[in-house]
Amino acid sequence: MSTIYDIAIIGAGPAGIATSCEAIILGVKEIILFEKSGNHSDTIRKYFKDNKPVDKAWKGIDVVLQGNINFDGGTKESTLELFEDALEKYLINAQFHTEVTEIIKKNDQFIIVTNKNESYVAKNIVVAIGKMGKPNKPDYKIPKTLSKVINFNILASPGDEKVLVVGGGDSAVEFAYYIHDKNDVTLTYRKAALTRPNPKNIANLMEKVDASKITLKLGVDISSIEDVEGKVKVNFTDGSTETYDRIIYGLGGSTPKEFLKKTPIVLDEKGNPVVNEKNLNSPGIYIAGDMAGHLGGSIASALNHGYIIVNDILKNNCNLDDDLCMT
Ligand SMILES: Cc1cc2nc3c(=O)[nH]c(=O)nc-3n(C[C@H](O)[C@H](O)[C@H](O)COP(=O)(O)OP(=O)(O)OC[C@H]3O[C@@H](n4cnc5c(N)ncnc54)[C@H](O)[C@@H]3O)c2cc1C
């Protein structure tokens, strides 16, 4: 408890990494970065297939970078390497395997409690925990006995299977596209058209659909699933049924509401963090990356959040040593 950190950053994805690096670049030395998994960028590691092309203009929106991490797209591997290099170059004090479980506001400071029952004190906190730690699940019941063949990413897919991918956004479309060459893949979505994904993802998908390599089943929902001798029997709302070896849901993620309740983060009526254009939630609390938007973000916008936040702390809400403040 001896160090009082200037900025504590929770989550070592693109937003948390950028915030840490921009802070060091601007001379803020007492920073700490908490990451619950064993390495940085857990979402990219878990949800991106090996060699996946990583687009800077994600979902068709090309964000102009403002900060110092020079991200211009690439692959999963080159993106991880870029972040690895940044963490090393700026000697970021990162605590891995350290999940922040609670944040308590005490006067003008924050006490950050971790899964290791350790406490840290900071003047500012930046919450950059993304949304993919809590993937969205369907409303109907998933039989426990099917847990091995019901997945929320493609890592467990062995190939040579009949697979149903469920969802209408980028994750689902990418999942279907990346596993289609080794599996018999159907992509299903409750709406009649796929309108949300990145245009490039739609083009990739449609090429395979036109070549009869991926089947599309649109405009129909799933009413229930059953375990039939270890396979998944899917009952659709149009009365049709089909049995698959595996279902992969790509339904995006949601704000981890249980965690938020144990923090002083101000929430709106839907339980999402309130954020202004400088990513400020309330005095000393900033929200960065995917957590800051309701529609899901991108790597480039997460990187910009880091830059905007550190500048806002130093220029507009400076509660640090006088020589650091830019006012
Ligand atoms: C399939 C898929 C493909 C995508 N492709 C692209 C693409 O090509 N281009 C693009 O720009 N974007 C893409 N995205 C979106 C991009 O991955 C996100 O916008 C980006 O990762 C958001 O960064 P973030 O730092 O906000 O959150 P995340 O990357 O989700 O990082 C959050 C980090 O916080 C950690 N964490 C969570 N809770 C805690 C806690 N309590 N304590 C400590 N640590 C915690 C997590 O382990 C994780 O490492 C894709 C997303 C998906 C799912």
Tab-separated table of C-alpha atoms in Angstrom, residues 9 15 19 65 78-79 95 112 164-165 172 175 225 231-232 241 243 245 267:
chain	number	residue	atom	x	y	z
A	9	ILE	CA	-5.245	1.023	-15.605
A	15	ALA	CA	-7.077	0.665	-24.715
A	19	THR	CA	-3.228	4.522	-21.869
A	65	LEU	CA	-4.810	7.944	-34.908
A	78	SER	CA	1.810	-8.355	-36.036
A	79	THR	CA	-0.752	-6.578	-33.844
A	95	GLN	CA	0.566	-7.161	-13.264
A	112	ILE	CA	-8.222	-1.150	-6.113
A	164	LEU	CA	-23.749	-23.947	-36.804
A	165	VAL	CA	-22.435	-20.404	-36.292
A	172	ALA	CA	-20.097	-14.553	-36.296
A	175	PHE	CA	-16.008	-17.334	-37.280
A	225	ILE	CA	-31.440	-26.780	-28.383
A	231	LYS	CA	-24.823	-33.786	-30.741
A	232	VAL	CA	-26.797	-30.539	-30.753
A	241	THR	CA	-34.863	-28.888	-36.904
A	243	THR	CA	-28.537	-31.635	-35.788
A	245	ASP	CA	-21.727	-31.438	-34.046
A	267	LEU	CA	-23.928	4.085	-14.691
